[in-house]
Amino acid sequence: METKSSDSKPPTSSDHHQPSRITRRRIQTPASAAAAAAFPEELIEEILSRLPVNSLLKFRSVSKSWRALISDKKFISAHLKNSSKNTNFTLRRIISTIILPYYTLKHCSLHSLLSGPLTNAVDSDYPMKNPQNSVRIVGCCNGLVCIAVNGKHFFIWNPSTKKYKKLPDVDDFIEQGLFITKYGFGFDESNDDYKVVGILSGFCNRDRYETMVKVYSLRTNSWKRIDVFNDGLPFDDTAKFVSGKLHWGKRNGSNSKWDIVSFDLASGVCGNVARPSYVETDFSPSLGVLGGCLCVLSNSRKSSVDVWVMKEYGVSESWTKIVTVPYLDVPWEGPYSTPLCVGSNGEILLMYGSNLMIYSPRDNRFRRPKIRNFGAFLEADVYCESLVPLV
């Protein structure tokens, strides 16, 4: 399976998700760093597994043994675990779809955004980057970002290593009048496979509205049609990935209740997830992911929003309201949406209109993070730096 990159020396491993211990090898350090050679191998591995990807890519040229270590599937797994579990978010980044003056993707340090006085946003060098092309974020998982360009060209991309894989197009169905309007991206751990779900809909066959669901497998590099969501499509455009399943909000009619539907990437089975016990309002709740847990934002008629977290997946009794965020006394910019993270001090980062907002429940204060080289955006997500390959 071919991938592309500006880096001529990609990692060579693919099985990077096994939590087993790294195989010990003799790590040779440069002769000029004789002092470093005295460090135990386990300590060197532990230090390297906590470094940014950019540093590790450079360190591959230190020696053959360092290159072998950094490319090792178990080292990649250990590095991913450290990146994901770091409570200071030093290896986490916010990625956003900027819409003005044209579509593009930008990213910035999550740690700097939460704790620094000013954060610099960086223009992303993503596949098919062009001012004439629209781009949307399908989802983030294990350091990989799935994007859709012009609504039909899909890529799985590692922004840290700059590797990417273009998915086969589904032009045969798009030419019939169907367009991918809803999607999701996640990891099927049981089959060690990344998958993309695309829900196509549109008017075709004598103006009859039709829908179709297809699943892409990175392992087979192909799309497969499946028969799901026969009782109605999800309400949300983008799914949230938690515990091996994709999740969408769903409302069948204006007077029906809002539900959470799930799709199991391993079994291909749809289901429902119990909602938290919130009060129904005119605004549909929104889904998010906080600390690897499914969360729900429930709005209370422009006065506040409750943030609920399912602390134990699949256990309805584990839904916990962790914070109530009031609305600002300024012209209303719409409901809060997409909680992005909760800091170690309890601060919560949310999207508010086309801005980011940080709320501190300790002193009931808001602040807008200052970001240079940024602007109005359509969506935002969080990814962790990783060495995860695409082959």
mmCIF file of C-alpha atoms in Angstrom:
data_model
loop_
_atom_site.group_PDB
_atom_site.id
_atom_site.type_symbol
_atom_site.label_atom_id
_atom_site.label_comp_id
_atom_site.label_asym_id
_atom_site.label_seq_id
_atom_site.Cartn_x
_atom_site.Cartn_y
_atom_site.Cartn_z
ATOM 1 C CA MET A 1 0.000 0.000 0.000
ATOM 2 C CA GLU A 2 1.671 3.219 -1.180
ATOM 3 C CA THR A 3 1.888 6.330 0.957
ATOM 4 C CA LYS A 4 3.315 9.711 0.110
ATOM 5 C CA SER A 5 5.450 12.170 2.007
ATOM 6 C CA SER A 6 8.098 14.834 1.765
ATOM 7 C CA ASP A 7 10.215 12.710 4.144
ATOM 8 C CA SER A 8 12.330 10.137 2.338
ATOM 9 C CA LYS A 9 12.854 8.008 5.439
ATOM 10 C CA PRO A 10 9.469 6.858 6.786
ATOM 11 C CA PRO A 11 8.970 4.594 9.783
ATOM 12 C CA THR A 12 8.809 0.993 8.645
ATOM 13 C CA SER A 13 6.459 -0.571 11.170
ATOM 14 C CA SER A 14 2.725 -1.072 11.011
ATOM 15 C CA ASP A 15 1.711 -3.036 14.076
ATOM 16 C CA HIS A 16 2.006 -0.255 16.640
ATOM 17 C CA HIS A 17 -0.853 -0.877 19.010
ATOM 18 C CA GLN A 18 0.306 -3.809 21.104
ATOM 19 C CA PRO A 19 1.018 -2.718 24.688
ATOM 20 C CA SER A 20 3.724 -5.326 25.227
ATOM 21 C CA ARG A 21 7.211 -4.437 26.383
ATOM 22 C CA ILE A 22 9.765 -3.071 23.948
ATOM 23 C CA THR A 23 12.250 -5.718 22.780
ATOM 24 C CA ARG A 24 15.628 -4.896 24.264
ATOM 25 C CA ARG A 25 18.511 -4.242 21.902
ATOM 26 C CA ARG A 26 21.975 -2.812 22.269
ATOM 27 C CA ILE A 27 21.570 0.920 21.658
ATOM 28 C CA GLN A 28 24.711 2.435 20.172
ATOM 29 C CA THR A 29 25.235 6.149 20.739
ATOM 30 C CA PRO A 30 27.679 8.341 18.785
ATOM 31 C CA ALA A 31 31.318 8.122 19.764
ATOM 32 C CA SER A 32 31.321 11.838 20.569
ATOM 33 C CA ALA A 33 28.631 11.224 23.186
ATOM 34 C CA ALA A 34 30.553 8.732 25.282
ATOM 35 C CA ALA A 35 28.906 9.993 28.453
ATOM 36 C CA ALA A 36 25.457 9.241 27.089
ATOM 37 C CA ALA A 37 26.510 5.651 26.384
ATOM 38 C CA ALA A 38 26.718 5.078 30.113
ATOM 39 C CA PHE A 39 22.946 5.511 30.479
ATOM 40 C CA PRO A 40 20.915 2.285 30.816
ATOM 41 C CA GLU A 41 19.133 1.265 27.631
ATOM 42 C CA GLU A 42 15.768 1.306 29.400
ATOM 43 C CA LEU A 43 16.317 4.927 30.460
ATOM 44 C CA ILE A 44 17.250 6.014 26.934
ATOM 45 C CA GLU A 45 14.115 4.350 25.563
ATOM 46 C CA GLU A 46 11.960 5.968 28.233
ATOM 47 C CA ILE A 47 13.372 9.433 27.511
ATOM 48 C CA LEU A 48 12.988 9.073 23.754
ATOM 49 C CA SER A 49 9.395 7.847 24.083
ATOM 50 C CA ARG A 50 8.440 11.189 25.653
ATOM 51 C CA LEU A 51 9.937 13.471 23.002
ATOM 52 C CA PRO A 52 8.158 15.319 20.184
ATOM 53 C CA VAL A 53 7.928 13.530 16.852
ATOM 54 C CA ASN A 54 9.978 16.195 15.100
ATOM 55 C CA SER A 55 12.919 15.470 17.419
ATOM 56 C CA LEU A 56 12.578 11.714 16.996
ATOM 57 C CA LEU A 57 12.610 11.988 13.205
ATOM 58 C CA LYS A 58 15.925 13.832 13.464
ATOM 59 C CA PHE A 59 17.321 11.366 16.007
ATOM 60 C CA ARG A 60 16.847 8.468 13.597
ATOM 61 C CA SER A 61 20.093 9.584 11.948
ATOM 62 C CA VAL A 62 22.076 9.384 15.210
ATOM 63 C CA SER A 63 22.854 5.696 14.741
ATOM 64 C CA LYS A 64 21.474 2.528 13.200
ATOM 65 C CA SER A 65 20.316 1.289 16.600
ATOM 66 C CA TRP A 66 18.447 4.530 17.323
ATOM 67 C CA ARG A 67 16.779 4.360 13.914
ATOM 68 C CA ALA A 68 15.752 0.764 14.567
ATOM 69 C CA LEU A 69 14.412 1.656 18.005
ATOM 70 C CA ILE A 70 12.397 4.686 16.846
ATOM 71 C CA SER A 71 10.923 2.604 13.995
ATOM 72 C CA ASP A 72 10.068 -0.314 16.297
ATOM 73 C CA LYS A 73 6.355 -1.054 16.542
ATOM 74 C CA LYS A 74 6.441 -1.336 20.324
ATOM 75 C CA PHE A 75 8.337 1.936 20.677
ATOM 76 C CA ILE A 76 5.726 3.619 18.465
ATOM 77 C CA SER A 77 3.017 2.210 20.739
ATOM 78 C CA ALA A 78 4.828 3.433 23.876
ATOM 79 C CA HIS A 79 5.299 6.902 22.381
ATOM 80 C CA LEU A 80 1.617 7.070 21.408
ATOM 81 C CA LYS A 81 0.603 6.094 24.939
ATOM 82 C CA ASN A 82 2.785 8.815 26.458
ATOM 83 C CA SER A 83 1.492 11.409 23.997
ATOM 84 C CA SER A 84 -2.121 10.488 24.763
ATOM 85 C CA LYS A 85 -1.801 10.320 28.556
ATOM 86 C CA ASN A 86 0.290 13.456 29.120
ATOM 87 C CA THR A 87 -1.882 15.666 31.347
ATOM 88 C CA ASN A 88 0.053 18.807 30.375
ATOM 89 C CA PHE A 89 -0.929 18.302 26.708
ATOM 90 C CA THR A 90 2.632 19.042 25.571
ATOM 91 C CA LEU A 91 2.285 16.618 22.652
ATOM 92 C CA ARG A 92 -1.304 17.544 21.777
ATOM 93 C CA ARG A 93 -2.302 19.992 19.063
ATOM 94 C CA ILE A 94 -5.483 21.763 18.010
ATOM 95 C CA ILE A 95 -6.251 21.508 14.303
ATOM 96 C CA SER A 96 -8.868 23.809 12.761
ATOM 97 C CA THR A 97 -10.549 24.364 9.420
ATOM 98 C CA ILE A 98 -10.085 28.055 8.621
ATOM 99 C CA ILE A 99 -12.692 29.433 6.211
ATOM 100 C CA LEU A 100 -11.552 33.030 5.572
ATOM 101 C CA PRO A 101 -10.186 34.276 3.273
ATOM 102 C CA TYR A 102 -10.200 30.707 1.941
ATOM 103 C CA TYR A 103 -10.352 27.128 3.210
ATOM 104 C CA THR A 104 -7.204 25.850 4.875
ATOM 105 C CA LEU A 105 -6.050 23.895 7.919
ATOM 106 C CA LYS A 106 -4.012 25.381 10.767
ATOM 107 C CA HIS A 107 -2.721 23.858 13.980
ATOM 108 C CA CYS A 108 -1.271 25.100 17.258
ATOM 109 C CA SER A 109 0.029 23.715 20.543
ATOM 110 C CA LEU A 110 -2.741 22.813 22.985
ATOM 111 C CA HIS A 111 -0.374 23.274 25.935
ATOM 112 C CA SER A 112 0.585 26.772 24.773
ATOM 113 C CA LEU A 113 -3.026 27.692 24.083
ATOM 114 C CA LEU A 114 -4.082 26.754 27.616
ATOM 115 C CA SER A 115 -1.143 28.146 29.566
ATOM 116 C CA GLY A 116 0.694 30.691 27.442
ATOM 117 C CA PRO A 117 -0.085 34.384 26.896
ATOM 118 C CA LEU A 118 0.103 33.968 23.113
ATOM 119 C CA THR A 119 -0.013 30.968 20.786
ATOM 120 C CA ASN A 120 1.245 30.778 17.220
ATOM 121 C CA ALA A 121 -0.901 28.915 14.709
ATOM 122 C CA VAL A 122 0.952 27.134 11.913
ATOM 123 C CA ASP A 123 -0.314 26.549 8.393
ATOM 124 C CA SER A 124 -0.668 22.815 7.768
ATOM 125 C CA ASP A 125 0.874 21.244 4.683
ATOM 126 C CA TYR A 126 -1.950 18.800 3.969
ATOM 127 C CA PRO A 127 -2.759 16.801 0.798
ATOM 128 C CA MET A 128 -4.426 18.662 -2.115
ATOM 129 C CA LYS A 129 -3.869 21.989 -0.374
ATOM 130 C CA ASN A 130 -5.215 24.683 -2.679
ATOM 131 C CA PRO A 131 -7.197 27.906 -2.051
ATOM 132 C CA GLN A 132 -9.799 26.613 -4.504
ATOM 133 C CA ASN A 133 -10.395 23.392 -2.545
ATOM 134 C CA SER A 134 -12.625 23.099 0.497
ATOM 135 C CA VAL A 135 -11.358 20.895 3.324
ATOM 136 C CA ARG A 136 -13.125 19.331 6.300
ATOM 137 C CA ILE A 137 -11.868 17.359 9.288
ATOM 138 C CA VAL A 138 -13.482 13.907 9.369
ATOM 139 C CA GLY A 139 -11.840 12.853 12.636
ATOM 140 C CA CYS A 140 -8.629 12.297 14.603
ATOM 141 C CA CYS A 141 -7.387 9.008 16.037
ATOM 142 C CA ASN A 142 -3.973 7.894 17.360
ATOM 143 C CA GLY A 143 -2.265 10.913 15.839
ATOM 144 C CA LEU A 144 -3.828 10.330 12.422
ATOM 145 C CA VAL A 145 -6.184 12.896 10.913
ATOM 146 C CA CYS A 146 -8.760 12.018 8.270
ATOM 147 C CA ILE A 147 -9.720 14.902 5.986
ATOM 148 C CA ALA A 148 -12.178 15.318 3.118
ATOM 149 C CA VAL A 149 -11.226 17.625 0.239
ATOM 150 C CA ASN A 150 -14.078 19.033 -1.839
ATOM 151 C CA GLY A 151 -16.397 16.587 -0.100
ATOM 152 C CA LYS A 152 -15.236 13.557 -2.073
ATOM 153 C CA HIS A 153 -11.463 13.078 -1.861
ATOM 154 C CA PHE A 154 -10.532 11.466 1.448
ATOM 155 C CA PHE A 155 -7.066 11.213 2.995
ATOM 156 C CA ILE A 156 -5.691 9.634 6.153
ATOM 157 C CA TRP A 157 -2.800 11.841 7.149
ATOM 158 C CA ASN A 158 -0.211 11.944 9.908
ATOM 159 C CA PRO A 159 0.576 15.667 10.294
ATOM 160 C CA SER A 160 3.542 14.905 12.571
ATOM 161 C CA THR A 161 5.413 12.653 10.126
ATOM 162 C CA LYS A 162 3.806 14.254 7.033
ATOM 163 C CA LYS A 163 2.834 10.846 5.649
ATOM 164 C CA TYR A 164 -0.571 10.418 4.031
ATOM 165 C CA LYS A 165 -2.693 7.882 2.215
ATOM 166 C CA LYS A 166 -5.272 8.844 -0.411
ATOM 167 C CA LEU A 167 -8.413 6.745 -0.187
ATOM 168 C CA PRO A 168 -10.001 5.391 -3.376
ATOM 169 C CA ASP A 169 -12.712 7.717 -4.636
ATOM 170 C CA VAL A 170 -16.364 6.731 -4.669
ATOM 171 C CA ASP A 171 -17.053 8.482 -7.963
ATOM 172 C CA ASP A 172 -19.353 5.750 -9.243
ATOM 173 C CA PHE A 173 -21.889 6.659 -6.588
ATOM 174 C CA ILE A 174 -21.246 10.415 -6.648
ATOM 175 C CA GLU A 175 -21.905 10.458 -10.390
ATOM 176 C CA GLN A 176 -25.351 9.028 -9.665
ATOM 177 C CA GLY A 177 -26.215 12.103 -7.605
ATOM 178 C CA LEU A 178 -25.174 10.876 -4.153
ATOM 179 C CA PHE A 179 -22.828 12.924 -1.987
ATOM 180 C CA ILE A 180 -21.044 12.068 1.249
ATOM 181 C CA THR A 181 -22.808 14.248 3.802
ATOM 182 C CA LYS A 182 -21.923 12.517 7.076
ATOM 183 C CA TYR A 183 -18.799 10.653 8.080
ATOM 184 C CA GLY A 184 -16.587 9.301 10.817
ATOM 185 C CA PHE A 185 -13.063 7.968 11.372
ATOM 186 C CA GLY A 186 -11.692 5.553 13.965
ATOM 187 C CA PHE A 187 -9.615 2.500 14.790
ATOM 188 C CA ASP A 188 -10.809 -1.100 14.747
ATOM 189 C CA GLU A 189 -8.473 -2.556 17.371
ATOM 190 C CA SER A 190 -9.563 -6.170 16.948
ATOM 191 C CA ASN A 191 -8.519 -6.111 13.297
ATOM 192 C CA ASP A 192 -5.696 -3.555 13.649
ATOM 193 C CA ASP A 193 -7.410 -1.458 11.000
ATOM 194 C CA TYR A 194 -8.341 2.186 10.524
ATOM 195 C CA LYS A 195 -11.773 2.746 9.021
ATOM 196 C CA VAL A 196 -13.782 5.599 7.555
ATOM 197 C CA VAL A 197 -17.569 5.569 7.437
ATOM 198 C CA GLY A 198 -19.219 7.653 4.726
ATOM 199 C CA ILE A 199 -22.977 8.240 4.565
ATOM 200 C CA LEU A 200 -24.028 9.238 1.058
ATOM 201 C CA SER A 201 -27.355 10.837 0.286
ATOM 202 C CA GLY A 202 -29.004 12.787 -2.512
ATOM 203 C CA PHE A 203 -31.626 12.801 -5.242
ATOM 204 C CA CYS A 204 -31.196 10.205 -7.952
ATOM 205 C CA ASN A 205 -33.224 7.634 -9.894
ATOM 206 C CA ARG A 206 -35.974 9.939 -11.080
ATOM 207 C CA ASP A 207 -35.611 12.483 -8.287
ATOM 208 C CA ARG A 208 -36.043 9.958 -5.513
ATOM 209 C CA TYR A 209 -34.035 10.750 -2.370
ATOM 210 C CA GLU A 210 -31.735 7.877 -1.527
ATOM 211 C CA THR A 211 -29.085 7.103 1.066
ATOM 212 C CA MET A 212 -26.171 4.715 1.155
ATOM 213 C CA VAL A 213 -23.566 3.835 3.799
ATOM 214 C CA LYS A 214 -20.040 2.721 2.902
ATOM 215 C CA VAL A 215 -17.076 1.745 5.067
ATOM 216 C CA TYR A 216 -13.465 2.134 4.005
ATOM 217 C CA SER A 217 -10.797 -0.214 5.392
ATOM 218 C CA LEU A 218 -7.153 0.888 5.361
ATOM 219 C CA ARG A 219 -6.085 -2.753 5.587
ATOM 220 C CA THR A 220 -7.890 -3.695 2.353
ATOM 221 C CA ASN A 221 -7.736 -0.201 0.802
ATOM 222 C CA SER A 222 -11.333 -0.506 -0.361
ATOM 223 C CA TRP A 223 -14.879 0.701 0.304
ATOM 224 C CA LYS A 224 -17.676 -1.703 1.183
ATOM 225 C CA ARG A 225 -21.390 -0.974 1.167
ATOM 226 C CA ILE A 226 -23.270 -1.904 4.348
ATOM 227 C CA ASP A 227 -26.935 -1.952 5.278
ATOM 228 C CA VAL A 228 -27.355 0.223 8.389
ATOM 229 C CA PHE A 229 -29.319 3.256 9.614
ATOM 230 C CA ASN A 230 -32.499 2.010 7.979
ATOM 231 C CA ASP A 231 -34.631 3.802 10.573
ATOM 232 C CA GLY A 232 -33.167 7.230 9.798
ATOM 233 C CA LEU A 233 -29.852 8.970 9.355
ATOM 234 C CA PRO A 234 -27.826 10.547 12.144
ATOM 235 C CA PHE A 235 -28.353 14.250 12.821
ATOM 236 C CA ASP A 236 -24.678 15.219 13.166
ATOM 237 C CA ASP A 237 -22.307 15.500 10.219
ATOM 238 C CA THR A 238 -19.185 14.244 11.997
ATOM 239 C CA ALA A 239 -19.013 11.232 14.318
ATOM 240 C CA LYS A 240 -17.135 11.062 17.623
ATOM 241 C CA PHE A 241 -14.899 8.035 18.144
ATOM 242 C CA VAL A 242 -14.881 6.376 21.582
ATOM 243 C CA SER A 243 -14.247 2.759 22.659
ATOM 244 C CA GLY A 244 -14.070 1.318 19.154
ATOM 245 C CA LYS A 245 -17.336 2.923 18.048
ATOM 246 C CA LEU A 246 -18.424 5.992 16.103
ATOM 247 C CA HIS A 247 -21.184 8.119 17.636
ATOM 248 C CA TRP A 248 -23.618 10.600 16.145
ATOM 249 C CA GLY A 249 -26.503 12.583 17.567
ATOM 250 C CA LYS A 250 -29.845 11.744 15.979
ATOM 251 C CA ARG A 251 -33.311 13.281 15.940
ATOM 252 C CA ASN A 252 -35.924 11.737 13.627
ATOM 253 C CA GLY A 253 -38.285 14.713 13.718
ATOM 254 C CA SER A 254 -38.707 18.172 15.218
ATOM 255 C CA ASN A 255 -40.812 16.765 18.045
ATOM 256 C CA SER A 256 -38.834 13.599 18.645
ATOM 257 C CA LYS A 257 -36.221 13.159 21.345
ATOM 258 C CA TRP A 258 -32.528 13.397 20.670
ATOM 259 C CA ASP A 259 -30.653 10.077 20.766
ATOM 260 C CA ILE A 260 -27.068 8.876 20.525
ATOM 261 C CA VAL A 261 -26.507 6.246 17.844
ATOM 262 C CA SER A 262 -23.331 4.202 17.563
ATOM 263 C CA PHE A 263 -21.587 2.132 14.911
ATOM 264 C CA ASP A 264 -19.166 -0.603 15.991
ATOM 265 C CA LEU A 265 -16.176 -0.552 13.628
ATOM 266 C CA ALA A 266 -15.287 -4.175 14.403
ATOM 267 C CA SER A 267 -18.704 -5.843 14.098
ATOM 268 C CA GLY A 268 -20.432 -3.360 11.784
ATOM 269 C CA VAL A 269 -23.432 -3.287 14.124
ATOM 270 C CA CYS A 270 -25.422 -0.149 14.971
ATOM 271 C CA GLY A 271 -26.760 0.562 18.439
ATOM 272 C CA ASN A 272 -27.893 3.244 20.850
ATOM 273 C CA VAL A 273 -26.125 4.755 23.832
ATOM 274 C CA ALA A 274 -28.190 5.859 26.822
ATOM 275 C CA ARG A 275 -28.366 9.633 27.226
ATOM 276 C CA PRO A 276 -27.624 11.509 30.446
ATOM 277 C CA SER A 277 -30.596 12.750 32.467
ATOM 278 C CA TYR A 278 -30.757 16.325 31.216
ATOM 279 C CA VAL A 279 -33.763 18.578 30.584
ATOM 280 C CA GLU A 280 -34.885 18.773 26.940
ATOM 281 C CA THR A 281 -34.716 22.260 25.354
ATOM 282 C CA ASP A 282 -35.166 23.780 21.909
ATOM 283 C CA PHE A 283 -31.494 23.164 21.112
ATOM 284 C CA SER A 284 -30.219 19.734 20.256
ATOM 285 C CA PRO A 285 -27.347 18.609 22.490
ATOM 286 C CA SER A 286 -23.939 18.109 20.939
ATOM 287 C CA LEU A 287 -21.429 15.298 21.290
ATOM 288 C CA GLY A 288 -17.746 15.480 22.136
ATOM 289 C CA VAL A 289 -14.862 13.518 23.584
ATOM 290 C CA LEU A 290 -13.130 14.492 26.831
ATOM 291 C CA GLY A 291 -10.268 12.435 28.226
ATOM 292 C CA GLY A 292 -11.193 9.529 25.974
ATOM 293 C CA CYS A 293 -14.786 9.533 27.291
ATOM 294 C CA LEU A 294 -17.977 10.311 25.407
ATOM 295 C CA CYS A 295 -19.482 13.617 26.503
ATOM 296 C CA VAL A 296 -22.688 15.557 25.871
ATOM 297 C CA LEU A 297 -23.322 19.304 25.953
ATOM 298 C CA SER A 298 -26.874 20.115 26.987
ATOM 299 C CA ASN A 299 -27.995 23.725 26.510
ATOM 300 C CA SER A 300 -30.402 25.407 28.944
ATOM 301 C CA ARG A 301 -32.203 28.067 26.906
ATOM 302 C CA LYS A 302 -29.299 30.479 26.334
ATOM 303 C CA SER A 303 -28.468 30.695 30.039
ATOM 304 C CA SER A 304 -25.897 27.917 30.428
ATOM 305 C CA VAL A 305 -24.698 24.577 29.134
ATOM 306 C CA ASP A 306 -24.163 21.405 31.157
ATOM 307 C CA VAL A 307 -21.206 19.178 30.278
ATOM 308 C CA TRP A 308 -21.862 15.479 30.902
ATOM 309 C CA VAL A 309 -19.229 12.743 30.696
ATOM 310 C CA MET A 310 -19.807 8.980 30.463
ATOM 311 C CA LYS A 311 -16.960 7.892 32.749
ATOM 312 C CA GLU A 312 -17.484 4.186 32.073
ATOM 313 C CA TYR A 313 -18.466 3.519 28.497
ATOM 314 C CA GLY A 314 -21.793 1.748 28.068
ATOM 315 C CA VAL A 315 -22.822 2.213 31.717
ATOM 316 C CA SER A 316 -25.687 4.702 31.801
ATOM 317 C CA GLU A 317 -25.269 5.248 35.550
ATOM 318 C CA SER A 318 -21.753 6.583 34.929
ATOM 319 C CA TRP A 319 -23.005 9.756 33.222
ATOM 320 C CA THR A 320 -21.682 12.600 35.383
ATOM 321 C CA LYS A 321 -22.241 16.341 35.040
ATOM 322 C CA ILE A 322 -18.730 17.752 35.456
ATOM 323 C CA VAL A 323 -19.408 21.465 34.952
ATOM 324 C CA THR A 324 -22.072 24.023 34.078
ATOM 325 C CA VAL A 325 -20.804 26.772 31.783
ATOM 326 C CA PRO A 326 -22.804 30.043 31.765
ATOM 327 C CA TYR A 327 -23.216 32.114 28.622
ATOM 328 C CA LEU A 328 -21.421 35.441 28.341
ATOM 329 C CA ASP A 329 -23.309 38.726 28.720
ATOM 330 C CA VAL A 330 -22.452 39.705 25.148
ATOM 331 C CA PRO A 331 -24.307 39.371 21.848
ATOM 332 C CA TRP A 332 -25.147 35.691 21.616
ATOM 333 C CA GLU A 333 -23.007 33.781 19.095
ATOM 334 C CA GLY A 334 -24.990 30.563 19.194
ATOM 335 C CA PRO A 335 -24.794 27.579 21.508
ATOM 336 C CA TYR A 336 -21.507 26.201 22.764
ATOM 337 C CA SER A 337 -20.372 23.178 20.837
ATOM 338 C CA THR A 338 -17.567 20.636 20.755
ATOM 339 C CA PRO A 339 -15.747 20.603 24.094
ATOM 340 C CA LEU A 340 -12.098 20.001 23.227
ATOM 341 C CA CYS A 341 -10.368 19.325 26.525
ATOM 342 C CA VAL A 342 -10.359 19.820 30.284
ATOM 343 C CA GLY A 343 -7.094 21.054 31.774
ATOM 344 C CA SER A 344 -5.468 19.771 34.955
ATOM 345 C CA ASN A 345 -6.777 22.849 36.793
ATOM 346 C CA GLY A 346 -10.358 22.172 35.700
ATOM 347 C CA GLU A 347 -10.481 24.747 32.893
ATOM 348 C CA ILE A 348 -12.549 23.622 29.916
ATOM 349 C CA LEU A 349 -11.881 24.577 26.297
ATOM 350 C CA LEU A 350 -14.945 24.866 24.070
ATOM 351 C CA MET A 351 -15.947 26.155 20.677
ATOM 352 C CA TYR A 352 -18.244 29.191 20.818
ATOM 353 C CA GLY A 353 -19.409 30.284 17.401
ATOM 354 C CA SER A 354 -16.235 30.624 15.342
ATOM 355 C CA ASN A 355 -14.060 31.242 18.396
ATOM 356 C CA LEU A 356 -12.365 29.245 21.127
ATOM 357 C CA MET A 357 -13.331 29.955 24.723
ATOM 358 C CA ILE A 358 -11.751 28.821 28.002
ATOM 359 C CA TYR A 359 -13.919 28.712 31.114
ATOM 360 C CA SER A 360 -12.596 28.354 34.663
ATOM 361 C CA PRO A 361 -15.243 26.980 37.058
ATOM 362 C CA ARG A 362 -13.027 27.782 40.053
ATOM 363 C CA ASP A 363 -13.465 31.540 39.702
ATOM 364 C CA ASN A 364 -16.305 31.587 37.147
ATOM 365 C CA ARG A 365 -14.214 33.443 34.565
ATOM 366 C CA PHE A 366 -13.841 33.294 30.804
ATOM 367 C CA ARG A 367 -10.912 34.076 28.587
ATOM 368 C CA ARG A 368 -10.366 33.961 24.865
ATOM 369 C CA PRO A 369 -6.952 32.491 24.063
ATOM 370 C CA LYS A 370 -4.784 34.762 21.929
ATOM 371 C CA ILE A 371 -3.696 33.007 18.748
ATOM 372 C CA ARG A 372 -1.485 34.627 16.121
ATOM 373 C CA ASN A 373 -2.010 33.689 12.447
ATOM 374 C CA PHE A 374 -5.535 32.472 13.149
ATOM 375 C CA GLY A 375 -9.052 33.490 12.150
ATOM 376 C CA ALA A 376 -12.678 32.457 11.855
ATOM 377 C CA PHE A 377 -12.929 28.677 11.694
ATOM 378 C CA LEU A 378 -15.543 26.106 10.890
ATOM 379 C CA GLU A 379 -14.473 23.256 13.134
ATOM 380 C CA ALA A 380 -11.680 22.168 15.459
ATOM 381 C CA ASP A 381 -10.349 18.903 16.832
ATOM 382 C CA VAL A 382 -7.447 17.654 18.945
ATOM 383 C CA TYR A 383 -4.773 15.202 17.844
ATOM 384 C CA CYS A 384 -1.699 13.887 19.602
ATOM 385 C CA GLU A 385 1.732 13.700 18.023
ATOM 386 C CA SER A 386 2.544 10.158 16.968
ATOM 387 C CA LEU A 387 4.786 8.036 14.782
ATOM 388 C CA VAL A 388 1.879 5.836 13.685
ATOM 389 C CA PRO A 389 2.500 4.725 10.061
ATOM 390 C CA LEU A 390 -0.036 4.162 7.311
ATOM 391 C CA VAL A 391 1.281 0.840 6.004
#
